[in-house]
Amino acid sequence: GLGPVRATGSASADDGTRAAERAQTGRVGTSLHAPASERVVSGLEPYTLDVAIPGLLHASLVRSPHPHARIRSIDTTEALALPGVHAVLTHHDSPATLYSSARHEDRFDDPDDSRVFDDVVRFRGQRVAAVIADDVGIAEAAVRLVRVDYEVVPAVFDPEEARRPGAPLVHGDKDPAVSRLADPQRNIVAEMHGEHGDVAAGLARADAVVSGTWSTHRVAHTHLETHATVGWMEEGRLVLRTSSQVPFLVQREICRLFELEPEEVRVFTARVGGGFGGKQEILTEDVVTLAVLATGRPVQLEFTRSDEFTLSPARHPMRVGVTVGATADGVLTALAVDVLSDTGAYGNHGPGVMFHGCNESVALYRSPAKRVDAQSVYTNNLPSGAFRGYGLGQVIFAIESALDELARELGISGFEIRRRNAVVPGDPLIITHAEGPDLGFGGSYGLDQCLDLAEQALRDGGGDQVPAGDRWLVGEGMAAAMIATMPPRGHFADVTVAMSADGVVTVSVGTAEFGNGTTTVHAQLAATALGTRPDRIRIRQSDTDVTRYDTGAFGSAGTVVAGKAVHVAATALADLLREAAAARTGVAADAFALTPDALTTPDGISVPIAELVGPDGLSATAHEDGALRSLAFNVHAFRVAVDPATGEIRILRSVQAVDAGTVLNPAQLRGQVEGGTGQALGTAMYEEVVHDGEGRILTDVLRNYHIPQLADLPVTEVLFADTHDANGPLGAKSMSEAPYNPVAPALANAVRDAIGTRPHDLPMSRDRVWRLLHGGG
């Protein structure tokens, strides 16, 4: 997550203290640009494979043409005979250990249902073998010479059909206890069922009830850098340079799979070219490890863009049913949610996405009765995985759409129905039960401000004018979202901050930089605590040999966990410097202020840092465990014009109000919100991974997968609520995944307002909107 600085709004009680701190350093609260930004946009920043390694071999993958089949045999004779081929690795060479490609702090969060190479394939395009050769051309030629004898077995592609009795079983061979599956004999990976209060009674006493089913689709991450790993042996140790959000978790699982000790494996990243959850997986590291250990040579595996569409997990498609009732004055009486999530051929992230999708989306609103029924189901489709929002975007799309329709029936505004029903501090956070004490408001609450800011922005007359001509239909819509500021059950960061005698500060932090901006914010946090400039901060990150442990860069934890550890360690180092200055001068430690080169007092005493820091430097450490989670809020609002002749949606006004706590870097935070909005508009209007109904991906190149261009995107005004979080560093909350979640329902609500018909399916492409306008559903 990107940090949030105090923006517009009234001052809080501790504002004077924090203003003085900002004035002292000039860094926290300023829009410091990312140090690597110019190198990134000019193509000069080195990424994973921008490294020259002597003797490098290349891996290419043999992939299944069938969605479900058993492998009878694999003949590698012809491939091995091709000059330049060093090995062909199959399931016979793979560890027997089952694992999940998904990575979490607790590996038991995800089902163990995968092997590096398996003798059963469960989706079209699944990897079957790897050819290791002198170059990619030879490897790809050899791939075509590998002869695989398949026994094709029945497959299932519709998640509704997959959970019916008699459906083909995707993982029927798995022991549910060993693999941690709810019921593999029904293709159920995970499920939840629960009720708080009496939903039937709540609906019976409602003056208005809305019920509907919404569907969301498969979306690709399309990060600029594809999945890639290069590995080699160095002094008897395995080294993996990889494009990952979670290098320490990769190291842990590679050790488990290949029976290696942690000191035998180093995993590190260069700059990662985008993630969005897609690199919270092991997709290339396992194959490269197998190849390096088999050949003793350096080996590289790089996904093509087509591989990203046909092999890399996508966003979970979901079907979400919502029934909601309210009294005539707009107070909810019952909320029921039914979720069916297609996790595809493997269960990586399937349980977590389902549970999280049904969490803050339901907990946001007070209701005396709530019911949730949810299932995550295996199919023989492309696997689904972690994606920005982690399930919330799908369920929020349905709930916020239903709530908008309910407001219409009651004749009140979308803003007002949320004001009357959203949780406020003091309310329990209830899904089908009350959330535990680890999740709370963190001493701050900004949803009320976000609703006011977004509503005022729609009324201020800003935005584009309605296009010329009288055919355009104009509408407005909004939606709200709530998200916990970090994952549950622990997210750890261990940080060291060290200062040398010349005043240069080195921050060693394990989290990865992939465009999330943590490098910049961490430098600002350290500079603020140490009274120095960010250009004197050196960041060492995401290397299991160089930095201490970090769970990883996911769940918006980059600022609120790793960033907090940076600030705590830097503050401890500042205290050590003050104590050293006090011991040298006899002046009280708290009288000293830190500057880049010295510690000074108002009385004119100055002690150079070089006199306090010896030749070995001075350092401090900190540990954060992510035990206390706060809540962040986002409200998005649109004004749109829809052309009934073509179904085109033109966005005339786009505004998002965010409750991000203290805004550590305003420009970076705006960039995060604008980027999240742009990505969400791609999901809402353009992007869709399409398959033919039998698991074959049809959108396998960017030519036929529409990522929004700058010309497709509106200007989004970003407004900051004035809050200060008790748990985050200097009052900051996370704001990385959160901006994505309210965008699609806000747009759907605006389209509904314009055309009078409710969109239930994503994406809201021109043809779908045209059919809605002309009775096609």
PDB file of N, CA and C in Angstrom, residues 414-469:
ATOM      1  N   GLY A 414     -28.268   7.230  -3.485  1.00  0.00           N
ATOM      2  CA  GLY A 414     -27.284   6.215  -3.137  1.00  0.00           C
ATOM      3  C   GLY A 414     -26.399   6.655  -1.982  1.00  0.00           C
ATOM      4  N   PHE A 415     -26.065   7.943  -1.941  1.00  0.00           N
ATOM      5  CA  PHE A 415     -25.267   8.441  -0.829  1.00  0.00           C
ATOM      6  C   PHE A 415     -26.031   8.303   0.488  1.00  0.00           C
ATOM      7  N   GLU A 416     -27.317   8.636   0.454  1.00  0.00           N
ATOM      8  CA  GLU A 416     -28.082   8.661   1.693  1.00  0.00           C
ATOM      9  C   GLU A 416     -28.323   7.262   2.248  1.00  0.00           C
ATOM     10  N   ILE A 417     -28.582   6.296   1.389  1.00  0.00           N
ATOM     11  CA  ILE A 417     -28.841   4.952   1.919  1.00  0.00           C
ATOM     12  C   ILE A 417     -27.593   4.385   2.567  1.00  0.00           C
ATOM     13  N   ARG A 418     -26.426   4.778   2.076  1.00  0.00           N
ATOM     14  CA  ARG A 418     -25.179   4.315   2.708  1.00  0.00           C
ATOM     15  C   ARG A 418     -24.937   5.037   4.032  1.00  0.00           C
ATOM     16  N   ARG A 419     -25.260   6.313   4.094  1.00  0.00           N
ATOM     17  CA  ARG A 419     -25.120   7.027   5.374  1.00  0.00           C
ATOM     18  C   ARG A 419     -25.995   6.392   6.457  1.00  0.00           C
ATOM     19  N   ARG A 420     -27.171   5.915   6.068  1.00  0.00           N
ATOM     20  CA  ARG A 420     -28.111   5.368   7.048  1.00  0.00           C
ATOM     21  C   ARG A 420     -27.743   3.962   7.500  1.00  0.00           C
ATOM     22  N   ASN A 421     -26.876   3.284   6.744  1.00  0.00           N
ATOM     23  CA  ASN A 421     -26.642   1.870   7.041  1.00  0.00           C
ATOM     24  C   ASN A 421     -25.185   1.474   7.230  1.00  0.00           C
ATOM     25  N   ALA A 422     -24.241   2.302   6.851  1.00  0.00           N
ATOM     26  CA  ALA A 422     -22.837   1.922   6.983  1.00  0.00           C
ATOM     27  C   ALA A 422     -22.429   1.875   8.447  1.00  0.00           C
ATOM     28  N   VAL A 423     -21.508   0.963   8.751  1.00  0.00           N
ATOM     29  CA  VAL A 423     -21.013   0.857  10.122  1.00  0.00           C
ATOM     30  C   VAL A 423     -20.267   2.128  10.502  1.00  0.00           C
ATOM     31  N   VAL A 424     -20.299   2.432  11.771  1.00  0.00           N
ATOM     32  CA  VAL A 424     -19.561   3.560  12.336  1.00  0.00           C
ATOM     33  C   VAL A 424     -18.817   3.036  13.564  1.00  0.00           C
ATOM     34  N   PRO A 425     -17.790   3.757  14.037  1.00  0.00           N
ATOM     35  CA  PRO A 425     -17.078   3.293  15.230  1.00  0.00           C
ATOM     36  C   PRO A 425     -18.034   2.987  16.383  1.00  0.00           C
ATOM     37  N   GLY A 426     -17.804   1.861  16.987  1.00  0.00           N
ATOM     38  CA  GLY A 426     -18.690   1.367  18.044  1.00  0.00           C
ATOM     39  C   GLY A 426     -19.574   0.234  17.569  1.00  0.00           C
ATOM     40  N   ASP A 427     -19.827   0.164  16.249  1.00  0.00           N
ATOM     41  CA  ASP A 427     -20.607  -0.947  15.706  1.00  0.00           C
ATOM     42  C   ASP A 427     -19.746  -2.202  15.621  1.00  0.00           C
ATOM     43  N   PRO A 428     -20.323  -3.368  15.874  1.00  0.00           N
ATOM     44  CA  PRO A 428     -19.586  -4.602  15.600  1.00  0.00           C
ATOM     45  C   PRO A 428     -19.483  -4.815  14.091  1.00  0.00           C
ATOM     46  N   LEU A 429     -18.416  -5.454  13.683  1.00  0.00           N
ATOM     47  CA  LEU A 429     -18.230  -5.794  12.270  1.00  0.00           C
ATOM     48  C   LEU A 429     -18.719  -7.216  12.077  1.00  0.00           C
ATOM     49  N   ILE A 430     -19.896  -7.359  11.466  1.00  0.00           N
ATOM     50  CA  ILE A 430     -20.562  -8.660  11.404  1.00  0.00           C
ATOM     51  C   ILE A 430     -20.676  -9.120   9.958  1.00  0.00           C
ATOM     52  N   ILE A 431     -20.256 -10.357   9.740  1.00  0.00           N
ATOM     53  CA  ILE A 431     -20.518 -11.027   8.463  1.00  0.00           C
ATOM     54  C   ILE A 431     -21.648 -12.010   8.767  1.00  0.00           C
ATOM     55  N   THR A 432     -21.294 -13.211   9.193  1.00  0.00           N
ATOM     56  CA  THR A 432     -22.303 -14.092   9.806  1.00  0.00           C
ATOM     57  C   THR A 432     -21.988 -14.250  11.289  1.00  0.00           C
ATOM     58  N   HIS A 433     -20.953 -13.574  11.714  1.00  0.00           N
ATOM     59  CA  HIS A 433     -20.521 -13.556  13.113  1.00  0.00           C
ATOM     60  C   HIS A 433     -19.709 -12.287  13.288  1.00  0.00           C
ATOM     61  N   ALA A 434     -19.433 -11.918  14.502  1.00  0.00           N
ATOM     62  CA  ALA A 434     -18.631 -10.720  14.749  1.00  0.00           C
ATOM     63  C   ALA A 434     -17.166 -11.009  14.468  1.00  0.00           C
ATOM     64  N   GLU A 435     -16.503 -10.061  13.816  1.00  0.00           N
ATOM     65  CA  GLU A 435     -15.072 -10.171  13.568  1.00  0.00           C
ATOM     66  C   GLU A 435     -14.308 -10.111  14.878  1.00  0.00           C
ATOM     67  N   GLY A 436     -13.097 -10.658  14.878  1.00  0.00           N
ATOM     68  CA  GLY A 436     -12.281 -10.677  16.076  1.00  0.00           C
ATOM     69  C   GLY A 436     -11.717  -9.317  16.427  1.00  0.00           C
ATOM     70  N   PRO A 437     -11.082  -9.209  17.588  1.00  0.00           N
ATOM     71  CA  PRO A 437     -10.589  -7.919  18.062  1.00  0.00           C
ATOM     72  C   PRO A 437      -9.395  -7.390  17.278  1.00  0.00           C
ATOM     73  N   ASP A 438      -8.811  -8.203  16.379  1.00  0.00           N
ATOM     74  CA  ASP A 438      -7.664  -7.718  15.608  1.00  0.00           C
ATOM     75  C   ASP A 438      -8.074  -6.718  14.544  1.00  0.00           C
ATOM     76  N   LEU A 439      -9.359  -6.679  14.161  1.00  0.00           N
ATOM     77  CA  LEU A 439      -9.833  -5.778  13.117  1.00  0.00           C
ATOM     78  C   LEU A 439     -10.734  -4.710  13.734  1.00  0.00           C
ATOM     79  N   GLY A 440     -10.412  -3.457  13.470  1.00  0.00           N
ATOM     80  CA  GLY A 440     -11.210  -2.374  14.021  1.00  0.00           C
ATOM     81  C   GLY A 440     -10.978  -1.079  13.254  1.00  0.00           C
ATOM     82  N   PHE A 441     -11.491  -0.001  13.786  1.00  0.00           N
ATOM     83  CA  PHE A 441     -11.445   1.274  13.084  1.00  0.00           C
ATOM     84  C   PHE A 441     -10.123   2.018  13.275  1.00  0.00           C
ATOM     85  N   GLY A 442      -9.268   1.518  14.158  1.00  0.00           N
ATOM     86  CA  GLY A 442      -7.953   2.122  14.312  1.00  0.00           C
ATOM     87  C   GLY A 442      -7.999   3.560  14.782  1.00  0.00           C
ATOM     88  N   GLY A 443      -9.043   3.897  15.527  1.00  0.00           N
ATOM     89  CA  GLY A 443      -9.134   5.258  16.051  1.00  0.00           C
ATOM     90  C   GLY A 443      -9.459   6.304  15.011  1.00  0.00           C
ATOM     91  N   SER A 444      -9.857   5.873  13.814  1.00  0.00           N
ATOM     92  CA  SER A 444     -10.195   6.849  12.772  1.00  0.00           C
ATOM     93  C   SER A 444     -11.359   6.319  11.942  1.00  0.00           C
ATOM     94  N   TYR A 445     -12.052   7.229  11.295  1.00  0.00           N
ATOM     95  CA  TYR A 445     -13.207   6.849  10.470  1.00  0.00           C
ATOM     96  C   TYR A 445     -13.397   7.935   9.420  1.00  0.00           C
ATOM     97  N   GLY A 446     -13.294   7.547   8.156  1.00  0.00           N
ATOM     98  CA  GLY A 446     -13.384   8.548   7.111  1.00  0.00           C
ATOM     99  C   GLY A 446     -14.472   8.322   6.090  1.00  0.00           C
ATOM    100  N   LEU A 447     -15.330   7.297   6.281  1.00  0.00           N
ATOM    101  CA  LEU A 447     -16.354   7.034   5.271  1.00  0.00           C
ATOM    102  C   LEU A 447     -17.321   8.198   5.146  1.00  0.00           C
ATOM    103  N   ASP A 448     -17.681   8.800   6.278  1.00  0.00           N
ATOM    104  CA  ASP A 448     -18.616   9.929   6.213  1.00  0.00           C
ATOM    105  C   ASP A 448     -18.034  11.067   5.384  1.00  0.00           C
ATOM    106  N   GLN A 449     -16.751  11.368   5.588  1.00  0.00           N
ATOM    107  CA  GLN A 449     -16.103  12.405   4.791  1.00  0.00           C
ATOM    108  C   GLN A 449     -16.053  12.017   3.314  1.00  0.00           C
ATOM    109  N   CYS A 450     -15.747  10.740   3.041  1.00  0.00           N
ATOM    110  CA  CYS A 450     -15.664  10.294   1.635  1.00  0.00           C
ATOM    111  C   CYS A 450     -17.003  10.447   0.931  1.00  0.00           C
ATOM    112  N   LEU A 451     -18.090  10.095   1.607  1.00  0.00           N
ATOM    113  CA  LEU A 451     -19.420  10.262   1.015  1.00  0.00           C
ATOM    114  C   LEU A 451     -19.696  11.732   0.732  1.00  0.00           C
ATOM    115  N   ASP A 452     -19.368  12.600   1.686  1.00  0.00           N
ATOM    116  CA  ASP A 452     -19.607  14.036   1.497  1.00  0.00           C
ATOM    117  C   ASP A 452     -18.756  14.593   0.361  1.00  0.00           C
ATOM    118  N   LEU A 453     -17.469  14.214   0.334  1.00  0.00           N
ATOM    119  CA  LEU A 453     -16.561  14.745  -0.685  1.00  0.00           C
ATOM    120  C   LEU A 453     -16.986  14.316  -2.084  1.00  0.00           C
ATOM    121  N   ALA A 454     -17.345  13.043  -2.245  1.00  0.00           N
ATOM    122  CA  ALA A 454     -17.744  12.556  -3.565  1.00  0.00           C
ATOM    123  C   ALA A 454     -19.063  13.185  -4.006  1.00  0.00           C
ATOM    124  N   GLU A 455     -20.009  13.299  -3.085  1.00  0.00           N
ATOM    125  CA  GLU A 455     -21.302  13.901  -3.438  1.00  0.00           C
ATOM    126  C   GLU A 455     -21.127  15.364  -3.816  1.00  0.00           C
ATOM    127  N   GLN A 456     -20.322  16.106  -3.071  1.00  0.00           N
ATOM    128  CA  GLN A 456     -20.087  17.508  -3.403  1.00  0.00           C
ATOM    129  C   GLN A 456     -19.407  17.648  -4.759  1.00  0.00           C
ATOM    130  N   ALA A 457     -18.488  16.730  -5.058  1.00  0.00           N
ATOM    131  CA  ALA A 457     -17.783  16.808  -6.334  1.00  0.00           C
ATOM    132  C   ALA A 457     -18.732  16.611  -7.511  1.00  0.00           C
ATOM    133  N   LEU A 458     -19.713  15.716  -7.372  1.00  0.00           N
ATOM    134  CA  LEU A 458     -20.689  15.542  -8.451  1.00  0.00           C
ATOM    135  C   LEU A 458     -21.540  16.789  -8.644  1.00  0.00           C
ATOM    136  N   ARG A 459     -21.681  17.568  -7.587  1.00  0.00           N
ATOM    137  CA  ARG A 459     -22.564  18.751  -7.653  1.00  0.00           C
ATOM    138  C   ARG A 459     -21.831  20.034  -8.047  1.00  0.00           C
ATOM    139  N   ASP A 460     -20.484  19.957  -8.182  1.00  0.00           N
ATOM    140  CA  ASP A 460     -19.741  21.214  -8.353  1.00  0.00           C
ATOM    141  C   ASP A 460     -19.679  21.712  -9.788  1.00  0.00           C
ATOM    142  N   GLY A 461     -20.307  20.982 -10.712  1.00  0.00           N
ATOM    143  CA  GLY A 461     -20.329  21.440 -12.099  1.00  0.00           C
ATOM    144  C   GLY A 461     -19.097  21.090 -12.895  1.00  0.00           C
ATOM    145  N   GLY A 462     -18.160  20.364 -12.303  1.00  0.00           N
ATOM    146  CA  GLY A 462     -16.940  19.995 -13.012  1.00  0.00           C
ATOM    147  C   GLY A 462     -17.157  18.834 -13.963  1.00  0.00           C
ATOM    148  N   GLY A 463     -16.093  18.500 -14.677  1.00  0.00           N
ATOM    149  CA  GLY A 463     -16.153  17.393 -15.622  1.00  0.00           C
ATOM    150  C   GLY A 463     -16.443  17.855 -17.030  1.00  0.00           C
ATOM    151  N   ASP A 464     -16.565  16.886 -17.929  1.00  0.00           N
ATOM    152  CA  ASP A 464     -16.817  17.188 -19.338  1.00  0.00           C
ATOM    153  C   ASP A 464     -18.299  17.449 -19.583  1.00  0.00           C
ATOM    154  N   GLN A 465     -18.558  18.186 -20.635  1.00  0.00           N
ATOM    155  CA  GLN A 465     -19.932  18.441 -21.042  1.00  0.00           C
ATOM    156  C   GLN A 465     -20.505  17.240 -21.781  1.00  0.00           C
ATOM    157  N   VAL A 466     -21.821  17.152 -21.796  1.00  0.00           N
ATOM    158  CA  VAL A 466     -22.492  16.101 -22.563  1.00  0.00           C
ATOM    159  C   VAL A 466     -22.163  16.304 -24.041  1.00  0.00           C
ATOM    160  N   PRO A 467     -21.811  15.240 -24.763  1.00  0.00           N
ATOM    161  CA  PRO A 467     -21.498  15.398 -26.187  1.00  0.00           C
ATOM    162  C   PRO A 467     -22.651  16.036 -26.961  1.00  0.00           C
ATOM    163  N   ALA A 468     -22.306  16.661 -28.057  1.00  0.00           N
ATOM    164  CA  ALA A 468     -23.312  17.342 -28.884  1.00  0.00           C
ATOM    165  C   ALA A 468     -24.328  16.337 -29.415  1.00  0.00           C
ATOM    166  N   GLY A 469     -25.529  16.820 -29.623  1.00  0.00           N
ATOM    167  CA  GLY A 469     -26.609  15.967 -30.104  1.00  0.00           C
ATOM    168  C   GLY A 469     -27.552  15.610 -28.975  1.00  0.00           C
TER     169      GLY A 469
END
